[in-house]
Amino acid sequence: MTEPVLELVFDRLAADPAVPADVADLVLAALSGDDDLAAALAGTPTRLDPPATGHAEQRQVWLKSITVAGFRGVGPQRTLDIHPGPGLTLVVGRNGSGKSSFAEAVELALTGDSARWAEKTSVWRTGWRNLHTPDPCRISVALHVDGVPTPTVITRAWRSDADLADAEVTVTSAAGRHAGLAELGLDRPLELYRPFLTAAELGRLAAGTQSQLFDALFAIVGLDAVTDADRRLLRAAGPHEASIKEVRGQRATLAATLDGVADERAARAAVLLRRRGPADLPALTAILDEPDEDGADEAVRRCRQLAELRVPRVDEVARLARELRDAVADVVRHDGGRSRAALRGAELLRLALEHHADAGDGPCPVCRSGALHGGWRVEAEATVTALQRRSLAAQAASTRLTALLRQAHHLIDDLPLPVAEDRRPAAEGSADGEATALRALTEAVTELRRVPGDPVELADHLQARYPALVAAADAARAYAAGVLRERDTGWRAAAGQLRAWLGAAGALAAAEATLARLKAARAWLKDTGAAVRDERIRPFAAHSQRIWQRLRQESNVELGAMTLAGSNTRRRVVFPVSVDGADNGAALGVMSQGELQALGLAVFLPRGCAAQSPLRFVVIDDPVQSMDPSKVDGLARVLAELAEDRQVVVFTHDGRLPDAVGRLDLGNARIVEVRRAERSVVTLRAGADPVSRHLDDAWALARADDVPAEVRGPVVAELCRTAVEAACHQRIWRSRVPAGMPHDAIESAIVAASRRLTTIVALAVFDDADRGGDVLGWLGRHGAAVVGAYRACREGVHGAYLTDLPGLVTDARALVKVLA
């Protein structure tokens, strides 16, 4: 049950030689995560780093107390103390006594909600505050964690104006204050093993939504990772399935399209597409590569050239003309001649500045009339900068004009025109329309190519002549398209579709192989998950059957091992139920309400008492409704059996359950009576405990004079001894639990010391079973009656005890009081 899922799946994959390696890779990668699955599908290495699927080992948790104030039927604060260890606690009281307020309080404190209020009207959620003492309003649950002396306390408190959902929640433990139960690792166990059960839930468990019950049980078996992996595989298969379906659907559509084309190639391609099995892609490609029958027709060739003719748009050429004019204007503005003179002047000044920098102030070395000095230098440097800027601007304008002129000439020279080898229009032998279209286009191109030398005139020439060329090209293209439409059988368009389909079909084999791997991985994971699920649910099913056998008593309904079946929206829990040996598939419908109640318990208790749950308590509210007396006896036995290693707390108004527990002498059961007085004042009073019950039975038997003394003596002594042992057990639990000792260790110590009365008393008194020799001395300090009772309990069970039997019981009461 606790084995990590990835290791479990890995071991099963390794043991299954029928699983191909690439399929096994997909299974493991899907368990690891989306990235690893994508890598496995792409054929690249994966990390195989799965998320944690198990739960960390947790200490056992027990209920210690439930405190309620101003909530539901409880007014002034009251605390229900519960022994934090195995045992059965019955909280009894009439309807309206306030007992269910404690059951609702523990569930609400730990989960934030109450199943008893589910599917109820809003009145149930508005009447949660006590009418008589609405403030303070708080509930508090103390939990005992094995080995931790300090209890963990969860409190919900409401201000006077707060709604139910607005509680202030505090969680404290030995480690300090916490943001919530998640920090303590208790939120997930409370969800998985939900230890609370109300009467309303009992009916829903057996006759309610099957998918909800399936989810609750499925979560316990710890296979969420398998479900997540299956979803990843399903998502990964989706695109491949869609592409395969699309390509296959296009194949039939394309074959129908080719049937409508009057071309021998289309007919052959359609035949190939309709053949069963994979399409013959090389043969189809060869058909597409066959030359056209009209390839030698010069007129058709030219028409195809014309139909594909593309020339620059009019607005692009108009923009080029405007840029030409702007560039010419820039060149004129900067005047290239003056710029060259400015550049020479700037060079002379630069040399003079270098001379001044070397020789200092003095006469001009050129004219000998001027002087070079600081003032001259400042003016000269400014002049050089201005002259250089003017020269650079002129150069940039000239360069831009040159580039635009080159662009204009390229545009004109590169115009496409279908002409013969001798550069003349190939109109000879052509139809009149073709000749006219070619002639108009040729004339427009010829006219445009009469390029003037002046750049401004060239710009005017482009704007004036180019629109006529575009119009001629459009007319020629329209004519050619019309001719081709008349001559085309539809093959060219169909061939284009076929070529596109062949590209998609080429990847079909890889997609089909990948999809097959994904489906194989899903199938293996589904079968393995179902097998592991059945293995892990089997202990729950067996426990459920055992409980039903105890509860059914005189019922003629047989319950087989429940199983989980189906998936997705069809998931359900299957109850193999038969009536008088006949399984008609509808036995649930003929079961009585009491039988349904018992079935609900048989389903709930294995879940709430799962071995791997750290929550060692179950809280059951009103489980006796609609049960006949025989089933109540069966329930008492079931609860007592669970209480051997669980803390079972049952709230009931039906006196038959505590009566059955007492009548059947089912062991260490504690009864707490709840009474409610005026203004919601609730009192809690302990009922008869095992010690008092055994002593009361001994007292009654000791005074039964109609039974011979030699018969009564050993039984009375045995009952007194059982009472003493029960008192010792209580003392041991009370002393060791607060000290932080684990419950298993306490139980083992009690079992080991119970071999003799001396050792169990020594363990209770001295916390050391080996100090039996000190027991009499310790008891002697409490009087001779106590010592006499101890000796009688130790020795009287081995033979006839004919002394004062009522006196023995009285002395035994004194002994257990000392041990308490």
CSV table of N, CA and C in Angstrom, one decimal, residues 449-519:
chain,number,residue,atom,x,y,z
A,449,ARG,N,11.1,52.9,-71.7
A,449,ARG,CA,12.5,52.8,-71.8
A,449,ARG,C,13.2,53.9,-72.5
A,450,ARG,N,12.4,54.8,-73.1
A,450,ARG,CA,13.0,56.0,-73.7
A,450,ARG,C,13.3,57.0,-72.6
A,451,VAL,N,14.4,56.7,-71.9
A,451,VAL,CA,14.7,57.5,-70.6
A,451,VAL,C,15.4,58.8,-71.0
A,452,PRO,N,14.9,59.9,-70.5
A,452,PRO,CA,15.6,61.2,-70.6
A,452,PRO,C,16.8,61.3,-69.7
A,453,GLY,N,17.8,62.1,-70.1
A,453,GLY,CA,19.0,62.2,-69.3
A,453,GLY,C,18.9,63.0,-68.0
A,454,ASP,N,18.1,64.0,-68.0
A,454,ASP,CA,17.9,64.9,-66.8
A,454,ASP,C,17.1,64.2,-65.7
A,455,PRO,N,17.6,64.2,-64.5
A,455,PRO,CA,16.9,63.5,-63.4
A,455,PRO,C,15.5,64.0,-63.2
A,456,VAL,N,15.3,65.3,-63.3
A,456,VAL,CA,13.9,65.8,-63.1
A,456,VAL,C,13.0,65.3,-64.3
A,457,GLU,N,13.5,65.4,-65.5
A,457,GLU,CA,12.8,64.9,-66.6
A,457,GLU,C,12.5,63.4,-66.5
A,458,LEU,N,13.5,62.6,-65.9
A,458,LEU,CA,13.2,61.2,-65.7
A,458,LEU,C,12.1,61.0,-64.7
A,459,ALA,N,12.0,61.8,-63.6
A,459,ALA,CA,10.9,61.7,-62.7
A,459,ALA,C,9.6,62.0,-63.3
A,460,ASP,N,9.6,63.0,-64.2
A,460,ASP,CA,8.3,63.3,-64.9
A,460,ASP,C,7.9,62.2,-65.8
A,461,HIS,N,9.0,61.6,-66.5
A,461,HIS,CA,8.7,60.5,-67.4
A,461,HIS,C,8.1,59.3,-66.7
A,462,LEU,N,8.6,59.0,-65.6
A,462,LEU,CA,8.1,57.8,-64.8
A,462,LEU,C,6.6,58.0,-64.5
A,463,GLN,N,6.3,59.2,-63.9
A,463,GLN,CA,5.0,59.5,-63.5
A,463,GLN,C,4.0,59.5,-64.7
A,464,ALA,N,4.5,60.0,-65.8
A,464,ALA,CA,3.6,60.1,-67.0
A,464,ALA,C,3.4,58.8,-67.7
A,465,ARG,N,4.5,57.9,-67.8
A,465,ARG,CA,4.4,56.8,-68.7
A,465,ARG,C,4.1,55.5,-67.9
A,466,TYR,N,4.5,55.4,-66.6
A,466,TYR,CA,4.4,54.1,-65.9
A,466,TYR,C,3.0,53.6,-65.7
A,467,PRO,N,2.0,54.5,-65.5
A,467,PRO,CA,0.6,54.0,-65.3
A,467,PRO,C,0.1,53.3,-66.6
A,468,ALA,N,0.5,53.7,-67.8
A,468,ALA,CA,0.1,53.0,-69.0
A,468,ALA,C,0.7,51.6,-69.0
A,469,LEU,N,1.9,51.5,-68.6
A,469,LEU,CA,2.5,50.1,-68.6
A,469,LEU,C,1.8,49.2,-67.6
A,470,VAL,N,1.4,49.7,-66.4
A,470,VAL,CA,0.7,48.9,-65.5
A,470,VAL,C,-0.6,48.5,-66.0
A,471,ALA,N,-1.3,49.4,-66.7
A,471,ALA,CA,-2.6,49.1,-67.3
A,471,ALA,C,-2.4,48.0,-68.4
A,472,ALA,N,-1.4,48.1,-69.2
A,472,ALA,CA,-1.1,47.1,-70.3
A,472,ALA,C,-0.8,45.8,-69.7
A,473,ALA,N,0.0,45.8,-68.5
A,473,ALA,CA,0.3,44.5,-67.9
A,473,ALA,C,-0.9,43.8,-67.3
A,474,ASP,N,-1.8,44.6,-66.7
A,474,ASP,CA,-3.1,44.1,-66.1
A,474,ASP,C,-3.9,43.5,-67.2
A,475,ALA,N,-4.0,44.2,-68.4
A,475,ALA,CA,-4.8,43.7,-69.5
A,475,ALA,C,-4.2,42.4,-70.0
A,476,ALA,N,-2.9,42.3,-70.2
A,476,ALA,CA,-2.3,41.1,-70.7
A,476,ALA,C,-2.4,40.0,-69.7
A,477,ARG,N,-2.3,40.2,-68.4
A,477,ARG,CA,-2.5,39.2,-67.4
A,477,ARG,C,-3.9,38.7,-67.4
A,478,ALA,N,-4.9,39.6,-67.6
A,478,ALA,CA,-6.3,39.2,-67.6
A,478,ALA,C,-6.6,38.3,-68.8
A,479,TYR,N,-6.0,38.8,-70.0
A,479,TYR,CA,-6.2,38.0,-71.2
A,479,TYR,C,-5.6,36.6,-71.0
A,480,ALA,N,-4.4,36.5,-70.5
A,480,ALA,CA,-3.7,35.2,-70.4
A,480,ALA,C,-4.5,34.3,-69.4
A,481,ALA,N,-5.0,34.9,-68.3
A,481,ALA,CA,-5.7,34.1,-67.3
A,481,ALA,C,-7.0,33.5,-68.0
A,482,GLY,N,-7.6,34.3,-68.8
A,482,GLY,CA,-8.8,33.8,-69.5
A,482,GLY,C,-8.5,32.7,-70.4
A,483,VAL,N,-7.4,32.8,-71.2
A,483,VAL,CA,-7.1,31.7,-72.1
A,483,VAL,C,-6.8,30.5,-71.3
A,484,LEU,N,-6.0,30.6,-70.2
A,484,LEU,CA,-5.6,29.4,-69.5
A,484,LEU,C,-6.9,28.8,-68.8
A,485,ARG,N,-7.9,29.6,-68.4
A,485,ARG,CA,-9.1,29.0,-67.8
A,485,ARG,C,-9.8,28.2,-68.9
A,486,GLU,N,-9.8,28.7,-70.1
A,486,GLU,CA,-10.5,27.9,-71.2
A,486,GLU,C,-9.8,26.6,-71.5
A,487,ARG,N,-8.5,26.6,-71.4
A,487,ARG,CA,-7.7,25.4,-71.8
A,487,ARG,C,-7.5,24.5,-70.6
A,488,ASP,N,-7.5,25.1,-69.4
A,488,ASP,CA,-7.2,24.2,-68.2
A,488,ASP,C,-8.3,23.3,-67.9
A,489,THR,N,-7.9,22.0,-67.6
A,489,THR,CA,-8.9,21.0,-67.2
A,489,THR,C,-9.2,20.9,-65.7
A,490,GLY,N,-8.4,21.7,-65.0
A,490,GLY,CA,-8.5,21.7,-63.5
A,490,GLY,C,-7.4,20.9,-62.9
A,491,TRP,N,-6.5,20.3,-63.7
A,491,TRP,CA,-5.4,19.5,-63.2
A,491,TRP,C,-4.4,20.3,-62.4
A,492,ARG,N,-4.1,21.6,-62.8
A,492,ARG,CA,-3.1,22.3,-62.1
A,492,ARG,C,-3.6,22.6,-60.6
A,493,ALA,N,-4.8,23.0,-60.5
A,493,ALA,CA,-5.3,23.3,-59.1
A,493,ALA,C,-5.4,22.0,-58.3
A,494,ALA,N,-5.9,20.9,-58.9
A,494,ALA,CA,-5.9,19.6,-58.2
A,494,ALA,C,-4.5,19.1,-57.9
A,495,ALA,N,-3.6,19.3,-58.8
A,495,ALA,CA,-2.2,18.9,-58.6
A,495,ALA,C,-1.6,19.6,-57.4
A,496,GLY,N,-2.0,20.9,-57.2
A,496,GLY,CA,-1.5,21.6,-56.1
A,496,GLY,C,-2.0,21.0,-54.8
A,497,GLN,N,-3.3,20.7,-54.8
A,497,GLN,CA,-3.9,20.1,-53.6
A,497,GLN,C,-3.3,18.7,-53.3
A,498,LEU,N,-3.0,17.9,-54.4
A,498,LEU,CA,-2.4,16.6,-54.2
A,498,LEU,C,-1.0,16.8,-53.6
A,499,ARG,N,-0.3,17.7,-54.1
A,499,ARG,CA,1.1,17.9,-53.6
A,499,ARG,C,1.1,18.3,-52.2
A,500,ALA,N,0.2,19.2,-51.8
A,500,ALA,CA,0.1,19.5,-50.3
A,500,ALA,C,-0.3,18.3,-49.5
A,501,TRP,N,-1.2,17.5,-50.0
A,501,TRP,CA,-1.6,16.3,-49.2
A,501,TRP,C,-0.5,15.3,-49.1
A,502,LEU,N,0.3,15.2,-50.2
A,502,LEU,CA,1.5,14.2,-50.1
A,502,LEU,C,2.5,14.7,-49.0
A,503,GLY,N,2.6,16.0,-48.8
A,503,GLY,CA,3.5,16.5,-47.7
A,503,GLY,C,3.0,16.0,-46.4
A,504,ALA,N,1.7,16.1,-46.2
A,504,ALA,CA,1.1,15.7,-44.9
A,504,ALA,C,1.1,14.2,-44.7
A,505,ALA,N,0.8,13.5,-45.8
A,505,ALA,CA,0.8,12.0,-45.8
A,505,ALA,C,2.2,11.4,-45.5
A,506,GLY,N,3.2,12.2,-45.9
A,506,GLY,CA,4.6,11.7,-45.7
A,506,GLY,C,4.9,11.5,-44.2
A,507,ALA,N,4.2,12.4,-43.4
A,507,ALA,CA,4.5,12.3,-41.9
A,507,ALA,C,3.4,11.4,-41.2
A,508,LEU,N,2.5,10.7,-42.0
A,508,LEU,CA,1.5,9.9,-41.4
A,508,LEU,C,2.0,8.7,-40.7
A,509,ALA,N,3.0,8.0,-41.3
A,509,ALA,CA,3.5,6.8,-40.8
A,509,ALA,C,4.1,7.0,-39.4
A,510,ALA,N,4.9,8.2,-39.3
A,510,ALA,CA,5.5,8.5,-38.0
A,510,ALA,C,4.4,8.8,-36.9
A,511,ALA,N,3.3,9.5,-37.4
A,511,ALA,CA,2.3,9.8,-36.4
A,511,ALA,C,1.5,8.6,-36.0
A,512,GLU,N,1.3,7.7,-36.9
A,512,GLU,CA,0.6,6.4,-36.6
A,512,GLU,C,1.4,5.6,-35.6
A,513,ALA,N,2.7,5.5,-35.9
A,513,ALA,CA,3.6,4.8,-35.0
A,513,ALA,C,3.6,5.4,-33.6
A,514,THR,N,3.7,6.7,-33.5
A,514,THR,CA,3.7,7.3,-32.2
A,514,THR,C,2.3,7.1,-31.5
A,515,LEU,N,1.2,7.2,-32.2
A,515,LEU,CA,-0.1,7.0,-31.6
A,515,LEU,C,-0.2,5.5,-31.1
A,516,ALA,N,0.3,4.6,-31.9
A,516,ALA,CA,0.3,3.2,-31.5
A,516,ALA,C,1.1,3.0,-30.2
A,517,ARG,N,2.2,3.7,-30.0
A,517,ARG,CA,3.0,3.6,-28.8
A,517,ARG,C,2.2,4.2,-27.6
A,518,LEU,N,1.6,5.3,-27.9
A,518,LEU,CA,0.8,6.0,-26.8
A,518,LEU,C,-0.4,5.1,-26.4
A,519,LYS,N,-1.1,4.5,-27.3
A,519,LYS,CA,-2.2,3.6,-27.0
A,519,LYS,C,-1.7,2.4,-26.2
